[in-house]
Amino acid sequence: MSQGLELMLFGMGTVVIFLTLLVLITTVMSALVARFPPSPADTLAAPLPVSATTSVTDPVLLSVISAAIHHHRKGR
């Protein structure tokens, strides 16, 4: 019985130490990221919003899109 209790305490202590280290490391990493933000060149440019009313007037672009849709539907 005492051996089981000892094993339980050892296991729970290991988990508590691991979780404490995890929280500390995560907090430090979060502080570092907040202190040194990435430069604008490192971030991806946000895509332009496309509305449902956007029309395609370029005939080459329209044919490429039509071919891609046809190819996709044919593959099913």
GROMACS .gro file of C-alpha atoms in nm, residues 3-76:
model
   74
    3GLN     CA    1   0.459   0.164  -0.236
    4GLY     CA    2   0.147   0.254  -0.436
    5LEU     CA    3   0.109   0.579  -0.242
    6GLU     CA    4   0.475   0.661  -0.305
    7LEU     CA    5   0.438   0.591  -0.677
    8MET     CA    6   0.124   0.806  -0.692
    9LEU     CA    7   0.295   1.100  -0.522
   10PHE     CA    8   0.600   1.068  -0.747
   11GLY     CA    9   0.380   1.064  -1.058
   12MET     CA   10   0.167   1.357  -0.946
   13GLY     CA   11   0.478   1.554  -0.851
   14THR     CA   12   0.626   1.493  -1.195
   15VAL     CA   13   0.308   1.615  -1.364
   16VAL     CA   14   0.289   1.926  -1.143
   17ILE     CA   15   0.654   2.014  -1.215
   18PHE     CA   16   0.607   1.960  -1.589
   19LEU     CA   17   0.290   2.172  -1.604
   20THR     CA   18   0.456   2.449  -1.399
   21LEU     CA   19   0.752   2.455  -1.638
   22LEU     CA   20   0.515   2.456  -1.934
   23VAL     CA   21   0.326   2.758  -1.800
   24LEU     CA   22   0.648   2.945  -1.722
   25ILE     CA   23   0.802   2.879  -2.063
   26THR     CA   24   0.478   2.976  -2.239
   27THR     CA   25   0.462   3.300  -2.039
   28VAL     CA   26   0.822   3.387  -2.122
   29MET     CA   27   0.770   3.311  -2.491
   30SER     CA   28   0.455   3.524  -2.496
   31ALA     CA   29   0.641   3.815  -2.336
   32LEU     CA   30   0.923   3.783  -2.591
   33VAL     CA   31   0.682   3.780  -2.884
   34ALA     CA   32   0.502   4.085  -2.747
   35ARG     CA   33   0.829   4.268  -2.691
   36PHE     CA   34   0.976   4.194  -3.034
   37PRO     CA   35   0.690   4.209  -3.286
   38PRO     CA   36   0.764   4.085  -3.639
   39SER     CA   37   0.853   4.341  -3.901
   40PRO     CA   38   0.590   4.425  -4.164
   41ALA     CA   39   0.801   4.250  -4.428
   42ASP     CA   40   0.773   3.922  -4.235
   43THR     CA   41   0.394   3.922  -4.223
   44LEU     CA   42   0.186   3.798  -4.510
   45ALA     CA   43  -0.014   4.056  -4.698
   46ALA     CA   44  -0.385   4.031  -4.633
   47PRO     CA   45  -0.579   3.923  -4.940
   48LEU     CA   46  -0.811   4.176  -5.092
   49PRO     CA   47  -1.178   4.109  -5.021
   50VAL     CA   48  -1.373   3.981  -5.318
   51SER     CA   49  -1.738   4.067  -5.326
   52ALA     CA   50  -2.009   3.876  -5.503
   53THR     CA   51  -2.062   4.170  -5.738
   54THR     CA   52  -1.703   4.170  -5.868
   55SER     CA   53  -1.702   4.115  -6.241
   56VAL     CA   54  -1.422   3.966  -6.449
   57THR     CA   55  -1.366   4.178  -6.758
   58ASP     CA   56  -1.039   4.027  -6.879
   59PRO     CA   57  -1.124   3.758  -7.140
   60VAL     CA   58  -0.799   3.565  -7.078
   61LEU     CA   59  -0.865   3.553  -6.705
   62LEU     CA   60  -1.224   3.449  -6.768
   63SER     CA   61  -1.113   3.162  -6.993
   64VAL     CA   62  -0.856   3.044  -6.740
   65ILE     CA   63  -1.114   3.044  -6.461
   66SER     CA   64  -1.365   2.861  -6.682
   67ALA     CA   65  -1.104   2.600  -6.776
   68ALA     CA   66  -1.013   2.548  -6.412
   69ILE     CA   67  -1.376   2.501  -6.312
   70HIS     CA   68  -1.433   2.261  -6.602
   71HIS     CA   69  -1.121   2.061  -6.508
   72HIS     CA   70  -1.230   2.045  -6.144
   73ARG     CA   71  -1.580   1.927  -6.226
   74LYS     CA   72  -1.450   1.672  -6.479
   75GLY     CA   73  -1.225   1.519  -6.212
   76ARG     CA   74  -1.516   1.423  -5.988
   0.00000   0.00000   0.00000
